[in-house]
Short mmCIF file of C-alpha atoms in Angstrom, two decimals:
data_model
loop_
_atom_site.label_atom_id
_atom_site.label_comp_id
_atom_site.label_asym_id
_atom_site.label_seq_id
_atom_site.Cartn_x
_atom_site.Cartn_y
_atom_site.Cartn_z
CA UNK A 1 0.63 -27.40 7.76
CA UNK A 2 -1.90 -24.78 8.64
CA UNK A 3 -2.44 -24.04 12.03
CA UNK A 4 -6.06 -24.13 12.45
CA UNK A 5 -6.34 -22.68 16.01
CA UNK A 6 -5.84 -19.52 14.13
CA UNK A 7 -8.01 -17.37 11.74
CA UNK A 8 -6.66 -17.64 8.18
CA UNK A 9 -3.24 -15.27 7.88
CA UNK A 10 -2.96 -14.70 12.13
CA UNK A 11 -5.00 -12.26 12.36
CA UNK A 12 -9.49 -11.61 12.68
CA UNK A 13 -11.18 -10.60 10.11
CA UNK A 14 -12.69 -7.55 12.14
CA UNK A 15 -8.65 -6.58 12.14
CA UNK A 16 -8.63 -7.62 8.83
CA UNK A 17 -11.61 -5.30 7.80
CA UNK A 18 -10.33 -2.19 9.68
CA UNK A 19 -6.47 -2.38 7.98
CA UNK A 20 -8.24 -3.31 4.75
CA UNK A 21 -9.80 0.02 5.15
CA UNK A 22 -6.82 1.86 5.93
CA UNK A 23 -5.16 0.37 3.32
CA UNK A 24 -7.75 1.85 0.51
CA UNK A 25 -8.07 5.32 1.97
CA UNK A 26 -3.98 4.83 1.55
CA UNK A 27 -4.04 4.24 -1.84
CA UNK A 28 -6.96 7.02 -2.30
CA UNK A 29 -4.30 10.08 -0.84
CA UNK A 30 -0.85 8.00 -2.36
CA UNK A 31 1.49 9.32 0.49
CA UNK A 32 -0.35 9.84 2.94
CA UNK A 33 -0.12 8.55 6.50
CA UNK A 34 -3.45 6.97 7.62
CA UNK A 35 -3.73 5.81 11.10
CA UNK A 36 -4.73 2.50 11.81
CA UNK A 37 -5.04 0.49 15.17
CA UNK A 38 -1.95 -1.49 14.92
CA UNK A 39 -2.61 -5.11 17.11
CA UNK A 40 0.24 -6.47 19.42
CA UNK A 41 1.47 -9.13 16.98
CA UNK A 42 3.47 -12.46 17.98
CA UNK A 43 6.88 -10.71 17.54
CA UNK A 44 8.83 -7.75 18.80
CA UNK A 45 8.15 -4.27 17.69
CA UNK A 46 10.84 -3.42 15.01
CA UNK A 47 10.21 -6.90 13.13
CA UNK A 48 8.04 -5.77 10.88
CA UNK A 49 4.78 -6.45 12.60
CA UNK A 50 3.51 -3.20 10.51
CA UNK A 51 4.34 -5.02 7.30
CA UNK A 52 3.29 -8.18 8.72
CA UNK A 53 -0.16 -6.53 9.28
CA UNK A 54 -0.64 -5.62 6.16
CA UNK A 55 0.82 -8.65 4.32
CA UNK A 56 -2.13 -10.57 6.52
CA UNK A 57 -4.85 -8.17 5.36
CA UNK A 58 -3.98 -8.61 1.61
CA UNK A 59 -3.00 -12.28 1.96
CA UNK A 60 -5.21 -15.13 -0.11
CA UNK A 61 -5.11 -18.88 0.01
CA UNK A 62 -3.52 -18.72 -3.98
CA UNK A 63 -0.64 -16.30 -3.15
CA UNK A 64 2.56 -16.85 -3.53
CA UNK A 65 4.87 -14.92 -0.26
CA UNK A 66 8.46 -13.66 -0.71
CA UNK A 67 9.97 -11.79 2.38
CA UNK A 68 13.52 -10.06 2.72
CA UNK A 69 15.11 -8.69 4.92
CA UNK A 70 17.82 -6.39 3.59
CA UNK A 71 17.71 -7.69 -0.22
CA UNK A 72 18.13 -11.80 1.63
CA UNK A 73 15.44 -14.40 1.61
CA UNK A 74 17.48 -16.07 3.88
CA UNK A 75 18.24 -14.37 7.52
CA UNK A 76 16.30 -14.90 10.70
CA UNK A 77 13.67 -11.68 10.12
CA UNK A 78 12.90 -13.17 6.38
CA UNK A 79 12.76 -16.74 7.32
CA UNK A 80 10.56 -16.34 10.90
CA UNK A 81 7.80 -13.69 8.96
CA UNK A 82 8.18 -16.51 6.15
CA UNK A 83 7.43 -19.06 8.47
CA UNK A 84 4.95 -17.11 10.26
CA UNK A 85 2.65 -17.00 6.99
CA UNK A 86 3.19 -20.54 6.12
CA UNK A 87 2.15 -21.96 9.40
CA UNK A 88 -1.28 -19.52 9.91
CA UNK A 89 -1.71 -19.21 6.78
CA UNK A 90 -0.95 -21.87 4.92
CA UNK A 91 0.31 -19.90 1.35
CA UNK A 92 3.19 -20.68 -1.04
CA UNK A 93 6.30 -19.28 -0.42
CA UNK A 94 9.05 -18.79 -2.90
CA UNK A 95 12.58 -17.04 -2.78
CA UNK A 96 12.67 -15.74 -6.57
CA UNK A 97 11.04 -12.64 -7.25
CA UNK A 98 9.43 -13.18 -10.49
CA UNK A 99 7.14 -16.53 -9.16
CA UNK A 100 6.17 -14.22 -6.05
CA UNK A 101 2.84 -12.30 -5.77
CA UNK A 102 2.57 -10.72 -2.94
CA UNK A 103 6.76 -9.87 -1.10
CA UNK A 104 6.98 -8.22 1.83
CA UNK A 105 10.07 -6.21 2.43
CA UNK A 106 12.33 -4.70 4.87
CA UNK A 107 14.73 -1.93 3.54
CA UNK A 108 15.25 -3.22 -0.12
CA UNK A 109 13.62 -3.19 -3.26
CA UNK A 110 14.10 -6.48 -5.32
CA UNK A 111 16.50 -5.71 -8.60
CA UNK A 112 14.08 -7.56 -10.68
CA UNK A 113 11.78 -5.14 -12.11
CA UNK A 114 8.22 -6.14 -10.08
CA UNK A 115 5.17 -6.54 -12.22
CA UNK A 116 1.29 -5.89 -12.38
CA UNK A 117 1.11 -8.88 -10.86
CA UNK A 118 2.66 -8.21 -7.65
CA UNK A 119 2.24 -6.56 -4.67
CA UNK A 120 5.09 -4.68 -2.60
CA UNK A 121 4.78 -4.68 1.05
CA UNK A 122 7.28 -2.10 3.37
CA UNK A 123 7.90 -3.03 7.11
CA UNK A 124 8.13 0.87 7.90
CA UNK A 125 10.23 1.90 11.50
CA UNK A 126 9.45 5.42 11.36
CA UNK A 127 6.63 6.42 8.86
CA UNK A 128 6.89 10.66 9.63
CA UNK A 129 10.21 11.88 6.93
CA UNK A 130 9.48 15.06 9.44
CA UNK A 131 9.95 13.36 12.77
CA UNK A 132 13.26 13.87 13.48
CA UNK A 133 13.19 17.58 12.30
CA UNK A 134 9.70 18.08 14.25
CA UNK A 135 9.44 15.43 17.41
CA UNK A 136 5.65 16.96 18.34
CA UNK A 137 3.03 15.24 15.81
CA UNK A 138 0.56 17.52 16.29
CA UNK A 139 3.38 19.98 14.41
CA UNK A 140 3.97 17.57 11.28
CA UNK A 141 0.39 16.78 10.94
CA UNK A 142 0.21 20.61 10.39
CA UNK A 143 3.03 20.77 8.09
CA UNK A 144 1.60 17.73 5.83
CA UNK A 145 -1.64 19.79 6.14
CA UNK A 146 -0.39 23.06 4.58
CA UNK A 147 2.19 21.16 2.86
CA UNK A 148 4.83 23.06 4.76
CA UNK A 149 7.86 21.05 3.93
CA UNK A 150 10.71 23.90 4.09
CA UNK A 151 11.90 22.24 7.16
CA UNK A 152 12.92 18.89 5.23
CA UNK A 153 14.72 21.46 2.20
CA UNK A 154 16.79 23.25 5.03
CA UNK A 155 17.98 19.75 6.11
CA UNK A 156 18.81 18.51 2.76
CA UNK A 157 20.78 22.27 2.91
CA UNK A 158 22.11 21.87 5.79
CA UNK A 159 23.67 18.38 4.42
CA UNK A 160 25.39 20.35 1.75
CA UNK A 161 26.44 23.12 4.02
CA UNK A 162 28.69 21.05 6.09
CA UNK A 163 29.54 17.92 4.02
CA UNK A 164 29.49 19.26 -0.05
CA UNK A 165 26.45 16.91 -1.00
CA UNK A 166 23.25 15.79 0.52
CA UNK A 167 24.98 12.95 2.81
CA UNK A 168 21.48 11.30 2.97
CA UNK A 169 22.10 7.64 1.72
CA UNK A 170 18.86 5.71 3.08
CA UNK A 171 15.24 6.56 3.80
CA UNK A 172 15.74 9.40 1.53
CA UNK A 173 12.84 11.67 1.59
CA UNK A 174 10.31 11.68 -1.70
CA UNK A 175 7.56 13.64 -2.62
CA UNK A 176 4.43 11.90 -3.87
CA UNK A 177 2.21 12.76 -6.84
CA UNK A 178 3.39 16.27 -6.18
CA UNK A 179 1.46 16.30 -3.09
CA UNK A 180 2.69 14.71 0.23
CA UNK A 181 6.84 14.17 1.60
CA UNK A 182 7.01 10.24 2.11
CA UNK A 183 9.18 8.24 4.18
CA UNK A 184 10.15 5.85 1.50
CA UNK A 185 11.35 3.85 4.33
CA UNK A 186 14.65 2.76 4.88
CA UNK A 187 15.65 1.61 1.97
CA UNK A 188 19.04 3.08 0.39
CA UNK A 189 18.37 5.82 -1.69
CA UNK A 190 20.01 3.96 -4.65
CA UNK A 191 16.27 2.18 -4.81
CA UNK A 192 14.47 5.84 -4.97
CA UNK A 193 13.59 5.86 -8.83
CA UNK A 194 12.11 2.09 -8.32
CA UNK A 195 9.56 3.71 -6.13
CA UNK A 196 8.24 6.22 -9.18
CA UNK A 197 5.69 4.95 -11.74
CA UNK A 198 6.12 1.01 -10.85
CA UNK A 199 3.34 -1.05 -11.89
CA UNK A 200 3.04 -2.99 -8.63
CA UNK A 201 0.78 -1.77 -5.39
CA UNK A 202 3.15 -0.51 -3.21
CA UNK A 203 1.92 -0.67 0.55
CA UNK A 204 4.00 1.04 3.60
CA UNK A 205 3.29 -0.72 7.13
CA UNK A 206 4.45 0.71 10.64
CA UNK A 207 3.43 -1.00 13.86
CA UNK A 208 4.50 0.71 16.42
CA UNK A 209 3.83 4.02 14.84
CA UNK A 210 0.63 2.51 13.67
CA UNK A 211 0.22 3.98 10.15
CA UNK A 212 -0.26 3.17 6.62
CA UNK A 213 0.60 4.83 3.59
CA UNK A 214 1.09 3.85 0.41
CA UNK A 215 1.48 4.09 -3.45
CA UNK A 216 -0.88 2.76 -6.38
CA UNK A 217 0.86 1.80 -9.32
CA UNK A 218 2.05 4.71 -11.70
CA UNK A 219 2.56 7.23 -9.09
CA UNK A 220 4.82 10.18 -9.74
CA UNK A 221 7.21 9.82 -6.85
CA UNK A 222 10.11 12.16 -6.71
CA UNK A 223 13.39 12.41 -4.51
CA UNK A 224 13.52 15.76 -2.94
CA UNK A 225 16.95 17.59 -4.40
CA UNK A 226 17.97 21.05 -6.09
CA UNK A 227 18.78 22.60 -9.24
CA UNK A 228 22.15 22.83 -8.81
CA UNK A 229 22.33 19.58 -6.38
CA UNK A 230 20.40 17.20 -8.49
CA UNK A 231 19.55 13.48 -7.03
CA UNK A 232 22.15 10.86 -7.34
CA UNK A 233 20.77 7.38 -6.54
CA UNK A 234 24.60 5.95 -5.56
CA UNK A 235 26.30 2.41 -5.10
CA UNK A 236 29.63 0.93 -3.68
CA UNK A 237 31.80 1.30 -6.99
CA UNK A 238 32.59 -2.09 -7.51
CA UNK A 239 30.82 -5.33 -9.24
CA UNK A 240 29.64 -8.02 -7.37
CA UNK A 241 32.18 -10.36 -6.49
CA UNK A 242 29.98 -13.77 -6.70
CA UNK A 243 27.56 -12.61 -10.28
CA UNK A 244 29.72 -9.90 -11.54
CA UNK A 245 26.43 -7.46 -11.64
CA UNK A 246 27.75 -4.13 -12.08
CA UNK A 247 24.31 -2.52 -11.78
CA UNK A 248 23.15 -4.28 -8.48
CA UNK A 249 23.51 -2.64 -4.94
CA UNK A 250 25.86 -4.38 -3.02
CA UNK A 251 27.11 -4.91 0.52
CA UNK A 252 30.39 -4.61 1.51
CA UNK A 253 31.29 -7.78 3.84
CA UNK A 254 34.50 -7.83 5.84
CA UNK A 255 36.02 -11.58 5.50
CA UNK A 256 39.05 -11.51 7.54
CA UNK A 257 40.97 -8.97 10.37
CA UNK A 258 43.56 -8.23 7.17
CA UNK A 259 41.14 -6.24 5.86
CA UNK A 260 40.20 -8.12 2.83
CA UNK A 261 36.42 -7.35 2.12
CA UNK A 262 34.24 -8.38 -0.81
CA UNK A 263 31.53 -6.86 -2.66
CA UNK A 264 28.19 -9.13 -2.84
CA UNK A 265 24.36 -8.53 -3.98
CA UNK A 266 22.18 -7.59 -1.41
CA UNK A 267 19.77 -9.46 -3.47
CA UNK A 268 20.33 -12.85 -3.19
CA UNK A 269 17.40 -14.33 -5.45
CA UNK A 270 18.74 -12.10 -8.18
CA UNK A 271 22.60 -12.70 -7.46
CA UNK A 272 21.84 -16.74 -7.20
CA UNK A 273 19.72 -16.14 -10.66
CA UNK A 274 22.72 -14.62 -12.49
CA UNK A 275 25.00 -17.43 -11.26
CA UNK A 276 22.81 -20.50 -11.87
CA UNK A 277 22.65 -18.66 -15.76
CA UNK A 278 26.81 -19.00 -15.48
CA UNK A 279 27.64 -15.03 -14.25
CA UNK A 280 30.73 -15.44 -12.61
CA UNK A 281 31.94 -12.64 -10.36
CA UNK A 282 35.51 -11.90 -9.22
CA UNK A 283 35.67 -14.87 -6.37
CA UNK A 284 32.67 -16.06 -7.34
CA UNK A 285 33.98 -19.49 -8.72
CA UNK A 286 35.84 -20.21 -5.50
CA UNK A 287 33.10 -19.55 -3.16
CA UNK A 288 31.25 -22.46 -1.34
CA UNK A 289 33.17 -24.95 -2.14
CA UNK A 290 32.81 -24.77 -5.28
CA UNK A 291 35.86 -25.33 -8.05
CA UNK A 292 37.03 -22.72 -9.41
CA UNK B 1 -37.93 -13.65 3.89
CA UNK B 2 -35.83 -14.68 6.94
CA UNK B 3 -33.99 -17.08 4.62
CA UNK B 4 -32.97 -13.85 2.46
CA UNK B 5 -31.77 -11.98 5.04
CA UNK B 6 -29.91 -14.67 6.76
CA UNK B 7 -28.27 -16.64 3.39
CA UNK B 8 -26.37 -14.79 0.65
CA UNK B 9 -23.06 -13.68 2.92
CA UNK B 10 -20.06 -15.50 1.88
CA UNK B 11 -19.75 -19.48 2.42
CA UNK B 12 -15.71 -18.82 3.63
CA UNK B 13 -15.67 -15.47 5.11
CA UNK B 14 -11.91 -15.72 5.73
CA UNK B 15 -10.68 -16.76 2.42
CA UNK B 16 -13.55 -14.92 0.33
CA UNK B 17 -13.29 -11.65 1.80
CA UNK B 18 -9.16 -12.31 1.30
CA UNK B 19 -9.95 -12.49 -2.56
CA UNK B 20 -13.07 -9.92 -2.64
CA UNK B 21 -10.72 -7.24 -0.72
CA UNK B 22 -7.70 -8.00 -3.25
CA UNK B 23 -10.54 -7.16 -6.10
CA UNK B 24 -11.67 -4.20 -4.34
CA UNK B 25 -7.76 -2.77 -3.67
CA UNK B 26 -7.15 -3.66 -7.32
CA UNK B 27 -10.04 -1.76 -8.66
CA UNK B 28 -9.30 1.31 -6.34
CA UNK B 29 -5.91 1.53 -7.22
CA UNK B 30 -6.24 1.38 -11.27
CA UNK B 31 -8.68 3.33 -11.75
CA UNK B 32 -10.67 2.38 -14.90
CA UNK B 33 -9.87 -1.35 -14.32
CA UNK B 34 -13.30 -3.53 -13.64
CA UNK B 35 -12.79 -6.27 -11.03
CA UNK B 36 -16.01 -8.96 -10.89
CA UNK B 37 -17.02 -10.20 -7.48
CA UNK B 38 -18.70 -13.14 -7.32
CA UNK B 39 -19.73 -15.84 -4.08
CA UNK B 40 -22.24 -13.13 -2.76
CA UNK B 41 -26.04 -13.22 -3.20
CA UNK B 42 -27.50 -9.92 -1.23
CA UNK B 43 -30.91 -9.00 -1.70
CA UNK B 44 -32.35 -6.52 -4.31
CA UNK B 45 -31.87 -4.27 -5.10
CA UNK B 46 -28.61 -4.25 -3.61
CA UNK B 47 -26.06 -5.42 -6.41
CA UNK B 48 -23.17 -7.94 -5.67
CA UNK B 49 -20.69 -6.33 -6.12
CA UNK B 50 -22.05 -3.70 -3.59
CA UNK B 51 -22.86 -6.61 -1.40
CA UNK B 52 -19.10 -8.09 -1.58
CA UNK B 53 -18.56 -4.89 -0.71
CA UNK B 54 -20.22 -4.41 2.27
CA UNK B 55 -18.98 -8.05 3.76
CA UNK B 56 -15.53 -6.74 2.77
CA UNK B 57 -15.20 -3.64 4.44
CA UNK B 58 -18.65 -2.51 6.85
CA UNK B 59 -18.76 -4.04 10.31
CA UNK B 60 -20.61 -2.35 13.46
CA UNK B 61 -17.42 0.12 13.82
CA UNK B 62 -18.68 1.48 10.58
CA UNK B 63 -21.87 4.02 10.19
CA UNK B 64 -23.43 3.16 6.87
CA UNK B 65 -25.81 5.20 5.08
CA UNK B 66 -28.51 3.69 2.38
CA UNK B 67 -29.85 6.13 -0.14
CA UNK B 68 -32.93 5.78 -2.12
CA UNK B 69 -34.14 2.25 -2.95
CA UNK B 70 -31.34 0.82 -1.41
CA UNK B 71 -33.05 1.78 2.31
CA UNK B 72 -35.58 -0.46 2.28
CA UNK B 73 -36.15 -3.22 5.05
CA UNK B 74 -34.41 -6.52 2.90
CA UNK B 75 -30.99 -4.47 2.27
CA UNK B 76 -31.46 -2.73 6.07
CA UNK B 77 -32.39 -6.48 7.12
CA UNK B 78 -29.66 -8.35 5.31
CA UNK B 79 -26.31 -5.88 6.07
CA UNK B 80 -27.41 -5.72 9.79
CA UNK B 81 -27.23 -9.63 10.24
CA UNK B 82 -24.32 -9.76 7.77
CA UNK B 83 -21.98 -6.72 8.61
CA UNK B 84 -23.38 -5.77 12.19
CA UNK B 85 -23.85 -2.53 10.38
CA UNK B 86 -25.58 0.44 11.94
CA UNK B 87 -27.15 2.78 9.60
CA UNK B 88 -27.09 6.69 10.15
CA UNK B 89 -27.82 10.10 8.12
CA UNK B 90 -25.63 11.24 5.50
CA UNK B 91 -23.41 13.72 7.02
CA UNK B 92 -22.22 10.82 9.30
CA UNK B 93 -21.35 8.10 7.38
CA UNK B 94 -17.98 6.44 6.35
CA UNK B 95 -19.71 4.22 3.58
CA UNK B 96 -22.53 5.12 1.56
CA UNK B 97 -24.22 2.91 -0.84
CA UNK B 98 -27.05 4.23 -3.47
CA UNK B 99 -27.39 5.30 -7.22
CA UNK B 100 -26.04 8.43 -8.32
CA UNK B 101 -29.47 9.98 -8.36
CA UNK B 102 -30.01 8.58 -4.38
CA UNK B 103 -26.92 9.82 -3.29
CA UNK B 104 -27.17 14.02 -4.14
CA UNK B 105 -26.73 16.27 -3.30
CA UNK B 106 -22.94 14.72 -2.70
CA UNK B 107 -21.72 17.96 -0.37
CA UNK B 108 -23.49 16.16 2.26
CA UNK B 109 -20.71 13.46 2.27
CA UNK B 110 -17.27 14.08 4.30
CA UNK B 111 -14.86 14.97 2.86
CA UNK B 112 -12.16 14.52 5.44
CA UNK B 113 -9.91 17.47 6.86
CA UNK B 114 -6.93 19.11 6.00
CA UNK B 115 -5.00 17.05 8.46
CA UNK B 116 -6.89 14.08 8.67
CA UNK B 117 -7.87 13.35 4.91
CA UNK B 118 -8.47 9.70 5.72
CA UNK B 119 -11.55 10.56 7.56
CA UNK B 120 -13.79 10.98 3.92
CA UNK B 121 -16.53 8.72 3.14
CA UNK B 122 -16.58 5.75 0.30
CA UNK B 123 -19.09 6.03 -1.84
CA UNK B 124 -20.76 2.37 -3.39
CA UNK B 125 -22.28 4.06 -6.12
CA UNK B 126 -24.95 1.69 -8.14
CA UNK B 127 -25.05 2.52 -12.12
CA UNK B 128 -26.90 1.07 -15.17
CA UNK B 129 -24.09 -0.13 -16.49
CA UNK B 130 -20.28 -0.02 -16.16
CA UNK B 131 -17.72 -0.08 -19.19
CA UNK B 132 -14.44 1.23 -20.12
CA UNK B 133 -15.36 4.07 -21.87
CA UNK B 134 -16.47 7.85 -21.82
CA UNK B 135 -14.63 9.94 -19.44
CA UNK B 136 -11.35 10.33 -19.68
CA UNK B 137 -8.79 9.46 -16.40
CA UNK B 138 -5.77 10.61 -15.24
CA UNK B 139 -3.75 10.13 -11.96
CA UNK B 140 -2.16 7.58 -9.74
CA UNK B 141 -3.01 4.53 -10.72
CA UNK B 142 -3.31 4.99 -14.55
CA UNK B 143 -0.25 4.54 -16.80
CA UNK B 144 -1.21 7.88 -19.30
CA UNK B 145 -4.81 7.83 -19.20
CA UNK B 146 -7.95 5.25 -18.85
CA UNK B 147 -11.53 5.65 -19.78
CA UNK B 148 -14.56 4.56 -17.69
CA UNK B 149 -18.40 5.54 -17.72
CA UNK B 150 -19.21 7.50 -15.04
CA UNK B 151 -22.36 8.72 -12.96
CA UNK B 152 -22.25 12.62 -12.88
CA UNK B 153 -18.79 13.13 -14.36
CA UNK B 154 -19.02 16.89 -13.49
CA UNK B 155 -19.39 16.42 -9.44
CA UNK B 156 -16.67 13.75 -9.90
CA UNK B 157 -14.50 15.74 -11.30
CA UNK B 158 -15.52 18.61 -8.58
CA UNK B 159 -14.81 16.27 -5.90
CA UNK B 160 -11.25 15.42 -7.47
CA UNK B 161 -10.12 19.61 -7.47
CA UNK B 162 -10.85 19.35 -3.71
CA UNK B 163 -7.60 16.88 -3.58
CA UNK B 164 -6.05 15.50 -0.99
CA UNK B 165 -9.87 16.37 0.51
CA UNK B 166 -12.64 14.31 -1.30
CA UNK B 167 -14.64 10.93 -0.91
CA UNK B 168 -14.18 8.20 -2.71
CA UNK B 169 -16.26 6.33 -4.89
CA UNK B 170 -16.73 2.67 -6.06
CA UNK B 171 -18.84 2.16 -8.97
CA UNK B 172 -20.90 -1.02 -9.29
CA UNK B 173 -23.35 -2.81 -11.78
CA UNK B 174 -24.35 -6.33 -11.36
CA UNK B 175 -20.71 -8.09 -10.38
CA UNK B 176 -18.48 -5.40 -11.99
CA UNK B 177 -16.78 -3.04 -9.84
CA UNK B 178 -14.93 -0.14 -11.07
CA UNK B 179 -13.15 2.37 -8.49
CA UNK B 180 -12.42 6.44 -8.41
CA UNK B 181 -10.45 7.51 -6.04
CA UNK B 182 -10.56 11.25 -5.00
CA UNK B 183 -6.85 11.67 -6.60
CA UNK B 184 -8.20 10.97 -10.06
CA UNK B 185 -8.43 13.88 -12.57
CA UNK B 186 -11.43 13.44 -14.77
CA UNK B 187 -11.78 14.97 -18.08
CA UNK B 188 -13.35 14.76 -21.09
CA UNK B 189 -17.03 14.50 -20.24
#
């Protein structure tokens, strides 16, 4: 099925080498942004070609490649990168998390805890947490430098100024090892403490910006709050309606112009898991087809 | 003599230096973890592991730097053909290989800068041997604490108080590789 008219995983090993290096002096400063020189890859900028470059760097012939795309193995970003791999590549692919080695990701953590095993790769939009507070680089490169960050605490402030709490809810700034403010990309702030002490490499990918950053396994990662406004990782209050998780981030889908709506996993290897094992949600037995 | 510098690289280059580099990423990110390479066969006294190394990560964008023994006309010979590498002083280079001995005084080495830490040399540092004990680790990477024998502890531990400054440093005997990144706290020497 491989494509041989390609180098192994897209990309040439001369690319390979210089991410590869990027990638280590990442993990060597956890946090930090190291710039890389990000190649044109076969797909639009904002697809992930960040992540894909660094899911081709780490890539070998025995691993096994998840990708999702908002928690879903299953919609056209997932399934194309997916693709992708298998064709110039040639690796496994798998949709459960636990049989996967290497995932990449866009905006979601998976709800099954990852393992030593595994490697966690971000597709990354906007790597600087400072850029929209500071457009000039040159400015937040001195900030990270002097680790200047009361620019980021006057935001969070500000947040709690004018709407009572920090109104944050995704790509919810952390501090690493006590050292650097991360971008933990967008993922909803409800997957913040995942980020902190996991035992999987976690690797952070942005093309179009072209940077890396990322954190080795075991890494103090904190989300930025105050004393008397403490961190709330937060949910839609509700269970899922297919698996009945109460403890799973969901999304809210709209199924008709009454305004019905349901609550589902975002995570659909770990929703699917908890139904195949009989977890029945509240129209979960009626869904598909299937009797209820 | 041409056969030695010419042979020993890897047989797959694509898929070997996939599996070498996963090694290498999994050594520098738990520290006091020992990865073994194996498919290379660089000349002495260059070890494998330092040789998977090199074919890893050193191409001609890289300036290398050979300290000691290591800069002798095989290893010169034999990383040239392999890596396209170009070989400069100290102060210059983004990968140095050597012993620990070879490689002082390490203030020589860059560090990187306050705003561009990334810019720090790697240090492929040969030792006698390479085992999971002596001084004591702590950092990213380590869940509590680790233990690994190190080459001059002290100047290790220097180079970790300069953090997020620092080079880093992978240690290898034979096929074991061991890595140290700058953010690791060393004690207990």
């Amino acid at each position: 099925m491989t494509d041989h008219a390609y180098n192994f995983a897209y990309l040439d090993e001369e690319t390979k080498r210089m991410i590869r290096r990027a990638i280590l002096k990442a993990i060597a400063v956890p946090g930090y942004q190291v710039p890389f020189a990000s190649r044109e890859m076969p797909m639009p900028y904002g697809w992930g070609t960040g992540g894909v470059q660094v899911t081709a760097a780490c890539l070998t012939p025995g691993d096994v490649l998840k990708v999702i795309d908002q928690g879903a193995d299953d919609t056209t970003n997932a399934v194309s990168i997916r693709r992708f791999f298998q064709r110039t590549a040639g690796v496994a692919t798998t949709e459960a998390t636990t049989e996967a080695t290497l995932i990449q990701t866009r905006h979601r953590i998976p709800e099954t805890p990852l393992t030593a095993d595994q490697i966690l790769v971000y597709q990354v939009p906007i790597p600087e947490p400072l850029r929209f507070l500071e457009p000039r680089e040159t400015e937040t490169r001195k900030m990270h430098a002097l680790e200047e960050y009361g620019l980021m605490h006057v935001k969070l402030y500000e947040d709690i100024a004018r709407h009572g709490e920090i109104a944050t809810s995704y790509a919810y700034p952390v501090k690493v090892g006590d050292r650097y403010v991360m971008d933990p990309s967008p993922i909803p702030k409800f997957d913040n403490p995942k980020l902190s002490d996991s035992p999987a490499i976690q690797l952070f990918g942005a093309g179009r910006e072209s940077r890396i950053y990322a954190l080795p396994p075991h890494t103090r990662v904190v989300s930025l709050d105050f004393d008397d406004h403490p961190f709330t990782p937060s949910k839609a209050d509700h269970a899922c309606d297919l698996c009945g998780a109460a403890e799973s981030y969901l999304d809210e889908v709209i199924t008709d112009d009454l305004g019905s709506r349901m609550f589902v996993c975002s995570d659909t290897d770990f929703c699917r898991t908890r139904r195949e094992a009989g977890q029945v949600g509240r129209l979960g037995g009626t869904l598909e087809g299937e009797a209820a | 003599m041409i056969a030695a510098t010419l042979g020993g690289g890897f047989a797959d280059p694509a898929s070997q230096s996939a599996r070498a580099f996963r090694q290498v990423l999994q050594a520098l990110a738990r520290p006091g973890r020992i990865e073994r390479l194996e498919g290379v066969a660089p000349p002495a006294p260059l070890s494998v592991a330092a040789g998977a190394v090199a074919l890893v990560l050193v191409d001609g964008t890289v300036p290398v730097h050979l300290a000691g023994a290591l800069d002798c006309a095989a290893v010169r010979d034999w990383m040239a053909f392999h890596c396209g590498a170009r070989f400069v002083a100290a102060e210059e280079a983004s990968f140095a290989f050597g012993t620990a001995e070879a490689l002082r005084p390490l203030n020589r080495f860059a560090i990187g800068s306050a705003e561009y830490p990334d810019r720090a040399a790697t240090l492929v540092i040969e030792v006698p041997h390479l085992r999971c004990e002596g001084a004591l680790l702590r950092g990213p990477g380590i869940d509590g604490t680790a233990r690994l024998s190190l080459p001059m502890p002290a100047y290790l531990a220097a180079n970790a108080a300069l953090f997020p400054l620092g080079f880093d440093s992978l240690l290898t005997c034979g096929a074991a590789l061991a890595g140290l990144p700058r953010s690791t706290r060393v004690e207990g020497f």
